[in-house]
mmCIF file of C-alpha atoms and ligand atoms in Angstrom:
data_model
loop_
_atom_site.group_PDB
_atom_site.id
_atom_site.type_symbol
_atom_site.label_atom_id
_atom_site.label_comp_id
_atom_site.label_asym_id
_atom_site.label_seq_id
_atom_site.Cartn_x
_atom_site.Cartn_y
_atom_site.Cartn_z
ATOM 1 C CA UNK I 4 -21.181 21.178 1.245
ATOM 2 C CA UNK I 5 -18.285 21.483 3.314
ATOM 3 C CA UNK I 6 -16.019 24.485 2.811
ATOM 4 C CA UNK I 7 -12.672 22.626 2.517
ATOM 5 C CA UNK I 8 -12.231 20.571 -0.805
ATOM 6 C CA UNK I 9 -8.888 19.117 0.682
ATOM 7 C CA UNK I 10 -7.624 18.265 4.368
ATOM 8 C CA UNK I 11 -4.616 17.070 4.852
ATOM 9 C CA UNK I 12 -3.923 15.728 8.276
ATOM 10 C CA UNK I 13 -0.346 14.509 9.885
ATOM 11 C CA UNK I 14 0.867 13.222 6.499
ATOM 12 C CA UNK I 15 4.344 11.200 6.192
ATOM 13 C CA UNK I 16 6.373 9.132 3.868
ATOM 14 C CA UNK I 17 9.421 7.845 4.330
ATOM 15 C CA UNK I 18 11.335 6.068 1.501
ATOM 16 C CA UNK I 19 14.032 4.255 3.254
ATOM 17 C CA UNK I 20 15.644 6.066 5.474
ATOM 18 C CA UNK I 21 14.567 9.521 3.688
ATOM 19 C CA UNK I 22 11.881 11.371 5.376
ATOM 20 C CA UNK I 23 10.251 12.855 2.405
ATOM 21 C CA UNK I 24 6.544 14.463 4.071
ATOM 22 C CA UNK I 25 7.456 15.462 7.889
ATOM 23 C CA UNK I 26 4.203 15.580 9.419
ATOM 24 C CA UNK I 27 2.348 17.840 7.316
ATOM 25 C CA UNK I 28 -1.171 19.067 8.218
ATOM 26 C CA UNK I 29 -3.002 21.546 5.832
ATOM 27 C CA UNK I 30 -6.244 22.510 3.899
ATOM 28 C CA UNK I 31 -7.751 23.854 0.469
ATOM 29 C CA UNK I 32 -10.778 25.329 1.416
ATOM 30 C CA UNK I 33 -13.073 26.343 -1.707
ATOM 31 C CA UNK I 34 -12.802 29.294 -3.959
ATOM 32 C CA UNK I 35 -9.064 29.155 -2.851
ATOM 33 C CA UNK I 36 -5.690 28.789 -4.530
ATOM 34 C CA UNK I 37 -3.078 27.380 -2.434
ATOM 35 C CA UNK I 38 0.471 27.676 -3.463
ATOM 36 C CA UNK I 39 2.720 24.567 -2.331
ATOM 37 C CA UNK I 40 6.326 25.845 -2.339
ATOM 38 C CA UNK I 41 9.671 24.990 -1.471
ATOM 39 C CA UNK I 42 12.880 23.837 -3.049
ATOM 40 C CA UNK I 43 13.888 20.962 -4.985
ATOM 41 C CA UNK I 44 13.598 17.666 -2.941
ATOM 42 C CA UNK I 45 11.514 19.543 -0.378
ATOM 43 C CA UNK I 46 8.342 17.039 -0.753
ATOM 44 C CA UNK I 47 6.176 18.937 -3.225
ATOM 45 C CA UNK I 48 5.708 16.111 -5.601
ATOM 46 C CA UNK I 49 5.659 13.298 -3.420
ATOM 47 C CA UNK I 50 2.633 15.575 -0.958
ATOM 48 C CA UNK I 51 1.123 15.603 -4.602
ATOM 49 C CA UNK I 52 0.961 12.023 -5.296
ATOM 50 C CA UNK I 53 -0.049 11.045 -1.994
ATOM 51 C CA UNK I 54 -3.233 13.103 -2.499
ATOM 52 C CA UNK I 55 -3.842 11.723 -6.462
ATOM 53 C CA UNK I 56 -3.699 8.139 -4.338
ATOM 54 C CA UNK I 57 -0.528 7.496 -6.605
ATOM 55 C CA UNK I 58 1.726 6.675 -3.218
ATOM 56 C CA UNK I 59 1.050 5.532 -0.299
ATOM 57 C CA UNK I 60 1.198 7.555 3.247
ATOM 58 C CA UNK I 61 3.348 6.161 5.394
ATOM 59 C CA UNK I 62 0.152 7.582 8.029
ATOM 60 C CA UNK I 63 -1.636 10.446 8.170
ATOM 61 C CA UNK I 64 -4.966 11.511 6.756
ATOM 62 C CA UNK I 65 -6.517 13.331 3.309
ATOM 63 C CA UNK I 66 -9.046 14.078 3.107
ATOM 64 C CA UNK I 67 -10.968 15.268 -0.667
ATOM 65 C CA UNK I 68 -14.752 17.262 0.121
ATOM 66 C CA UNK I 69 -14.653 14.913 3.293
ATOM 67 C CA UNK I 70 -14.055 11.836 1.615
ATOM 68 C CA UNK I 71 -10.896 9.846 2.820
ATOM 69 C CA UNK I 72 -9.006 8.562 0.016
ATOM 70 C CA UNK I 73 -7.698 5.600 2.183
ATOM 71 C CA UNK I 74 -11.649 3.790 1.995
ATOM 72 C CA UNK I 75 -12.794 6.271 -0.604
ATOM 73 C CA UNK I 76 -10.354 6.424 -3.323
ATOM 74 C CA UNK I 77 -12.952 5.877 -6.286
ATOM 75 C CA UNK I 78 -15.439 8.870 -4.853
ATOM 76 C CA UNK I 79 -12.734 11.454 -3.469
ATOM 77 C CA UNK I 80 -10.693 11.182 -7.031
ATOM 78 C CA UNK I 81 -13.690 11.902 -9.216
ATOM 79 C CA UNK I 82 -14.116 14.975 -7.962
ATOM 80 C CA UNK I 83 -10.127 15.790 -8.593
ATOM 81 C CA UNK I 84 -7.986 16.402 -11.369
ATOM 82 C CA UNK I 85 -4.259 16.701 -12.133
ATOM 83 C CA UNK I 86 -2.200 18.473 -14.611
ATOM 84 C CA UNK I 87 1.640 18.684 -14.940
ATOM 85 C CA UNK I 88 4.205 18.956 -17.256
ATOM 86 C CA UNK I 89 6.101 15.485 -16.924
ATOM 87 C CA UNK I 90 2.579 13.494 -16.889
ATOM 88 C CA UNK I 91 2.104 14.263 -20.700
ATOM 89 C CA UNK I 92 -1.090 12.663 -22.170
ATOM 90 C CA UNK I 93 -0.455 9.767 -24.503
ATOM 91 C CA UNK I 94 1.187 11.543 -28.027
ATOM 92 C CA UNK I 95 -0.030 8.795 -30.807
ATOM 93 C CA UNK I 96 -3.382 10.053 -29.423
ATOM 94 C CA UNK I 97 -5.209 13.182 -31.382
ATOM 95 C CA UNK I 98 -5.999 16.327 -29.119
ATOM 96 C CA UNK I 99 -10.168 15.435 -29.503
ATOM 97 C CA UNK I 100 -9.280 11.628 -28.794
ATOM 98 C CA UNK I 101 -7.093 12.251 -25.688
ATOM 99 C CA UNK I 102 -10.052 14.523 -23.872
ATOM 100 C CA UNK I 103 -12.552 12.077 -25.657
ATOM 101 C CA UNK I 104 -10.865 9.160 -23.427
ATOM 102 C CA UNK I 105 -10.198 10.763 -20.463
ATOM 103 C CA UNK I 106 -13.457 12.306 -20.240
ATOM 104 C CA UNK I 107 -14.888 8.721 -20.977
ATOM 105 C CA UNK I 108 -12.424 7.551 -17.880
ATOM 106 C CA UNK I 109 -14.309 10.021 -15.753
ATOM 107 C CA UNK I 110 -18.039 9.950 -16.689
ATOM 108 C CA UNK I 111 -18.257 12.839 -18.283
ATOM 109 C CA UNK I 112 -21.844 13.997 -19.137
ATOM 110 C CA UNK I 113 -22.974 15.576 -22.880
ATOM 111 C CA UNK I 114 -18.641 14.574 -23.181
ATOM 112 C CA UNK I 115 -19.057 16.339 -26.828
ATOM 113 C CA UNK I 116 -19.949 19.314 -25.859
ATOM 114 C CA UNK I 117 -17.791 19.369 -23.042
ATOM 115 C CA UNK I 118 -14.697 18.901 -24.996
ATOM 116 C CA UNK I 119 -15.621 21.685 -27.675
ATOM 117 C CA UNK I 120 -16.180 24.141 -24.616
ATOM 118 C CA UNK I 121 -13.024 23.243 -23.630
ATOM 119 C CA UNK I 122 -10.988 23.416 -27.330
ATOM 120 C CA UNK I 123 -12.368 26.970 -27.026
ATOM 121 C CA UNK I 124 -11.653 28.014 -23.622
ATOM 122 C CA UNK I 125 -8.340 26.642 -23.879
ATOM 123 C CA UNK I 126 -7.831 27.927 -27.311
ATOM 124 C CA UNK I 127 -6.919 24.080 -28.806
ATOM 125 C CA UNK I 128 -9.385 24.203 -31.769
ATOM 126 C CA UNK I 129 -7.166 24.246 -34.673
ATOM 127 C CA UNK I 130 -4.843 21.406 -32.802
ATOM 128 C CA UNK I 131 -8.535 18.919 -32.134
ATOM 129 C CA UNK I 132 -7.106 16.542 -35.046
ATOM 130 C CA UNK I 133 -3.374 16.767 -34.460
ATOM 131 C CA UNK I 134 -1.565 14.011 -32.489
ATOM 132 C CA UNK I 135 -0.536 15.474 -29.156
ATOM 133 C CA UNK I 136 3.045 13.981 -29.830
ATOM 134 C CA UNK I 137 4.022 16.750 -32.369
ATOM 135 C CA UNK I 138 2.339 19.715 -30.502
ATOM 136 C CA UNK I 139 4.694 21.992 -29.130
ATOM 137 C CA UNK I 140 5.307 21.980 -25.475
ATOM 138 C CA UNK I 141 3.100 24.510 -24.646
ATOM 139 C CA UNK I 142 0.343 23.614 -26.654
ATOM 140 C CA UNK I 143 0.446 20.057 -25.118
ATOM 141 C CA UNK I 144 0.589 22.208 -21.719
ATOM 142 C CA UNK I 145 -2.676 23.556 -22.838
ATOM 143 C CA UNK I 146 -4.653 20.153 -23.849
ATOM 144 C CA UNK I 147 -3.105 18.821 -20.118
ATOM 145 C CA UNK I 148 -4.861 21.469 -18.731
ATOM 146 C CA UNK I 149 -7.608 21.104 -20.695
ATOM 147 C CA UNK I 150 -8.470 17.855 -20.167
ATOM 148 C CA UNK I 151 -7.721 18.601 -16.396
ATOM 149 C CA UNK I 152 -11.307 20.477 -16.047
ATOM 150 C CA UNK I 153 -12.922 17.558 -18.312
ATOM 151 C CA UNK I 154 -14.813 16.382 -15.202
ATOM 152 C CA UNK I 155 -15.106 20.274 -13.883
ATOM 153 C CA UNK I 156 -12.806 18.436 -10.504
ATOM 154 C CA UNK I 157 -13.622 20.288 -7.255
ATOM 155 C CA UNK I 158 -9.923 19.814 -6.508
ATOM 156 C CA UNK I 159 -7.562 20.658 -9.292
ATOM 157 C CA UNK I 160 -3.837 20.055 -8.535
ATOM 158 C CA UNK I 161 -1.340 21.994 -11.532
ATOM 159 C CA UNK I 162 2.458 20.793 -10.795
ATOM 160 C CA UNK I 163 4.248 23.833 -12.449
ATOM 161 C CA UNK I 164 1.646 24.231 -14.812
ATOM 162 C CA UNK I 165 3.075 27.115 -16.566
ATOM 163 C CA UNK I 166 6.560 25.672 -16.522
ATOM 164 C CA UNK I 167 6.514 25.761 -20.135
ATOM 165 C CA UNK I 168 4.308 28.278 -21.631
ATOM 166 C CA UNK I 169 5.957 30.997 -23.039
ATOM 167 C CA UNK I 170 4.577 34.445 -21.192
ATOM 168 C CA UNK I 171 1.516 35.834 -22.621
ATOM 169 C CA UNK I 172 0.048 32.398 -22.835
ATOM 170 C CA UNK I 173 1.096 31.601 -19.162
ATOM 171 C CA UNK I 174 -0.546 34.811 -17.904
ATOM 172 C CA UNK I 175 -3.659 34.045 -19.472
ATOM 173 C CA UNK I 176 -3.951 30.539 -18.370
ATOM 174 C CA UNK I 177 -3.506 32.072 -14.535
ATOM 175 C CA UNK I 178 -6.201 34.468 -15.064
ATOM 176 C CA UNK I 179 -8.295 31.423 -16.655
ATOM 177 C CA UNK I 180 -7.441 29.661 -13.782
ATOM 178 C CA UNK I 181 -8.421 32.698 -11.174
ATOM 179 C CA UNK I 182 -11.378 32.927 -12.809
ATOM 180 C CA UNK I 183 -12.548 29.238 -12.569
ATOM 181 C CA UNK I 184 -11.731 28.972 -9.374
ATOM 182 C CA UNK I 185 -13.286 32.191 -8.097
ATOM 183 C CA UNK I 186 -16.748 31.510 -9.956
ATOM 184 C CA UNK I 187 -16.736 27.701 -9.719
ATOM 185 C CA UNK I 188 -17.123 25.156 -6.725
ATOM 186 C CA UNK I 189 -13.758 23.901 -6.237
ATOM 187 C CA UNK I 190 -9.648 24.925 -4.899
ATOM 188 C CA UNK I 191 -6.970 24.677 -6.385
ATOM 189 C CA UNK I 192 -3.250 23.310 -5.268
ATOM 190 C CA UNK I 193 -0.484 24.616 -7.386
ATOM 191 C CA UNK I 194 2.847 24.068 -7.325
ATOM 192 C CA UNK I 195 5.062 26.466 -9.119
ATOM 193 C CA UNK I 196 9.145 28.597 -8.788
ATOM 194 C CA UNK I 197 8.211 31.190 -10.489
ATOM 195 C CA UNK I 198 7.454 33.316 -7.848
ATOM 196 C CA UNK I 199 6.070 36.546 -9.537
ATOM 197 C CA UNK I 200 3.454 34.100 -10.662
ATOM 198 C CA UNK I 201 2.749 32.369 -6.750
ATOM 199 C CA UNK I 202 1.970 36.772 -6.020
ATOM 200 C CA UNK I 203 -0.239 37.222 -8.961
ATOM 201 C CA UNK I 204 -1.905 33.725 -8.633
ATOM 202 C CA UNK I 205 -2.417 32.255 -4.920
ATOM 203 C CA UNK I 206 -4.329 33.618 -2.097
ATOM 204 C CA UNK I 207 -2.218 31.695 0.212
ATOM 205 C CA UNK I 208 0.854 29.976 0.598
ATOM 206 C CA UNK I 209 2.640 27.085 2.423
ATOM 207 C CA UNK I 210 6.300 26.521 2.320
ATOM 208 C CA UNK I 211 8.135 23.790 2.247
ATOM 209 C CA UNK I 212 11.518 22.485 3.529
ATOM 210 C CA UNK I 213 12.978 19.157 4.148
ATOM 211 C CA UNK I 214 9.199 17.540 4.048
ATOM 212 C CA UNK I 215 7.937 20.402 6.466
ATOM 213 C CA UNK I 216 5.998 23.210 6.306
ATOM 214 C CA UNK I 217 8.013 25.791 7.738
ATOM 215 C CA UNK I 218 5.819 29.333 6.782
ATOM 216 C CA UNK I 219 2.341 29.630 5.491
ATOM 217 C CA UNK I 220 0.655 33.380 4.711
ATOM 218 C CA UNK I 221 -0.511 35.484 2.049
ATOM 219 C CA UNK I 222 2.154 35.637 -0.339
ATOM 220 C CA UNK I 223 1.753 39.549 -0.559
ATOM 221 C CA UNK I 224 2.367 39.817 3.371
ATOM 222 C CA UNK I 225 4.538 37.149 3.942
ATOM 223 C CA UNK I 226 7.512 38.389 3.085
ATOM 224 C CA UNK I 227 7.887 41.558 5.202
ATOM 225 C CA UNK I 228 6.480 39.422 8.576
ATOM 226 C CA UNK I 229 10.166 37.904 7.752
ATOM 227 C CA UNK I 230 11.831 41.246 6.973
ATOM 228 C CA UNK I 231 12.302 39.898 3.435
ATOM 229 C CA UNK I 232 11.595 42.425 0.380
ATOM 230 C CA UNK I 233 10.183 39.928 -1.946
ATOM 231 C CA UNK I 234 8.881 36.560 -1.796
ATOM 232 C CA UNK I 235 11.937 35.002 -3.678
ATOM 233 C CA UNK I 236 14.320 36.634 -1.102
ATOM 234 C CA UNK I 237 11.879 34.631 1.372
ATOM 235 C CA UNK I 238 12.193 31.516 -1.024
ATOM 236 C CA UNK I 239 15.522 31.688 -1.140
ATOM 237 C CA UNK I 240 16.091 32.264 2.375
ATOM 238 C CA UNK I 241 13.828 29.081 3.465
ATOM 239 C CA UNK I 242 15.748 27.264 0.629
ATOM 240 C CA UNK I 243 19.345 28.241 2.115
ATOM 241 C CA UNK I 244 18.734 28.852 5.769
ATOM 242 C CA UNK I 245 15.215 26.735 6.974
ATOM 243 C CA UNK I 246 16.565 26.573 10.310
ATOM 244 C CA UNK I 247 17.008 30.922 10.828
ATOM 245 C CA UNK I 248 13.117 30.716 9.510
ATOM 246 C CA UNK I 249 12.241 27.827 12.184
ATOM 247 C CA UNK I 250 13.814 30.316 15.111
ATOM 248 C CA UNK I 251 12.189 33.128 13.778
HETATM 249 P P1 ATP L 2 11.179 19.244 -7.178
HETATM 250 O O1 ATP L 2 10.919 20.702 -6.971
HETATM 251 O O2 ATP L 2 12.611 18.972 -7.545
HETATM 252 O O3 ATP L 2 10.208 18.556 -8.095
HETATM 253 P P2 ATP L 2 9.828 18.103 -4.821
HETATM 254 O O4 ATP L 2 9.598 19.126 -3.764
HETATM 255 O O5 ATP L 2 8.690 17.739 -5.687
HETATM 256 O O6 ATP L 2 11.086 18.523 -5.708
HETATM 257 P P3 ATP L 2 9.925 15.293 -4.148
HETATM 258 O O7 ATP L 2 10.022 14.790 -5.559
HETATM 259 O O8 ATP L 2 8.634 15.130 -3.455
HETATM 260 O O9 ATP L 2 10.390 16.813 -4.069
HETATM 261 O O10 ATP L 2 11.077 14.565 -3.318
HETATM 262 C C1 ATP L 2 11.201 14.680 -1.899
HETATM 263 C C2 ATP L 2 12.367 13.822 -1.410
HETATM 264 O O11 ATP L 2 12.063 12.437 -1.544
HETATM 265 C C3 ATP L 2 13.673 14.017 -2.190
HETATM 266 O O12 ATP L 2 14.738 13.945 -1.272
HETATM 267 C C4 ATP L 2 13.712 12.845 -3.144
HETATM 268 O O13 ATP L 2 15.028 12.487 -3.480
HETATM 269 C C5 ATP L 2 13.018 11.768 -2.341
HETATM 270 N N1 ATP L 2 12.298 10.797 -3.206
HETATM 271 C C6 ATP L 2 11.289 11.084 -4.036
HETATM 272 N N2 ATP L 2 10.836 9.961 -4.630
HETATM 273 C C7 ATP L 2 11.592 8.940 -4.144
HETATM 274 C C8 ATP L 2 11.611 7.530 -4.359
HETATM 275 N N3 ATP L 2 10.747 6.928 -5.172
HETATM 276 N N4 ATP L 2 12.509 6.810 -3.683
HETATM 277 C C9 ATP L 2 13.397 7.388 -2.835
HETATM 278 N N5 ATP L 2 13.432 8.714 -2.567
HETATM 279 C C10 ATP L 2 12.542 9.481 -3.227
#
């Protein structure tokens, strides 16, 4: 098995005339959660979608457990997953018929018992007959994520997954999240602007500005390698002033 679930190799799109991914070159290797930062408009979701085979590169390469998606799209995105809070699962759907589904989608094996593993883990059993429509937003976080791990992905990608869980549930979905990744096979890419979270959560970080990735590090070290106190000062800083960070 090779170590890096995801490669990403001189990736682009351009919509138009805006250059949305710059040339961006990177890797997930496994047992590893990579933090993919940067302001609004800097190319976070578009990088996403490019790798979930949504869009289309403009060129470049990705790469998923050494499968390219360009001639192996079916193969590379079984072994992925996706969770995020403006991709909300279908709400005339009940919790156990939206994981029923999607695990049917992906081929899930002994699917009952998968999805009662997962109403437990994720703490959904008293919602398995409710419509996902009327859950709460962070209980519909919850069955996203959920059904996320149906098919146990070797590359998970969470777009602000915590975005709208209210504290103590957010900290224990990272630590859920820390610990599947650190005992499983697989890395996770995670997108997120809450930046005490990126600290308590990644093991590494890239930043991005204008569709480039202008820093990459540990977040706990990255900061004072820029003289910054804190990683939002740094966030802010690459947000405001990309071009101080590129002379650097
Ligand atoms: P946010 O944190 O706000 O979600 P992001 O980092 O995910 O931002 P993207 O959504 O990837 O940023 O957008 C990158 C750039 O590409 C932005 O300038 C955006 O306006 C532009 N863009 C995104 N989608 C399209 C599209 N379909 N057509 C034209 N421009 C687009």
């Amino acid at each position: 098995m090779s170590r890096s679930v995801l490669t990403i190799s001189n990736l682009r799109k351009e919509y138009g005339a805006t250059l949305a991914v710059d040339d961006v070159s990177f890797s997930v290797e496994r047992n590893e959660i990579v933090g993919l930062l940067g302001p609004n408009g800097a190319g976070k979701t578009t990088t996403i979608n490019m790798i979930l085979g949504v869009l289309e590169p403009s060129s470049g390469n990705i790469q998923i457990e050494g499968i390219d998606i360009a001639t192996g799209r079916l193969q590379a995105l079984e072994r992925t997953n996706f969770a995020a809070v403006y991709a909300p699962l279908p709400g005339n759907l009940t919790v156990w018929q939206n994981l029923r589904v999607f695990g049917l989608m992906y081929g899930v094996k002994n699917l009952s018992d998968r999805i009662e593993t997962l109403l437990a883990q994720f703490d959904l059993r008293e919602f398995r007959d409710m419509k996902c429509g009327v859950l709460s937003s962070g209980e519909q976080t919850r069955v996203c994520l959920a059904k996320a791990m149906l098919n146990r992905p070797n590359l998970l990608l969470l777009d602000e997954p915590t975005a709208s869980l209210d504290p103590a549930t957010a900290r224990e979905i990272r630590m859920k999240i820390r610990e599947l990744t650190a005992r499983g096979s697989g890395g996770v890419l995670w997108t997120s602007h809450n930046m005490y979270e990126v600290e308590a959560v990644c093991d590494r970080v890239l930043f991005l500005s204008h569709g480039k990735i202008l820093l990459e590090g540990d977040p706990r070290t990255l900061p004072r390698e820029h003289g910054k106190q804190t990683l939002e000062d740094l966030f802010i800083t690459v947000a405001r002033e990309p071009l101080a960070l590129e002379r650097d």
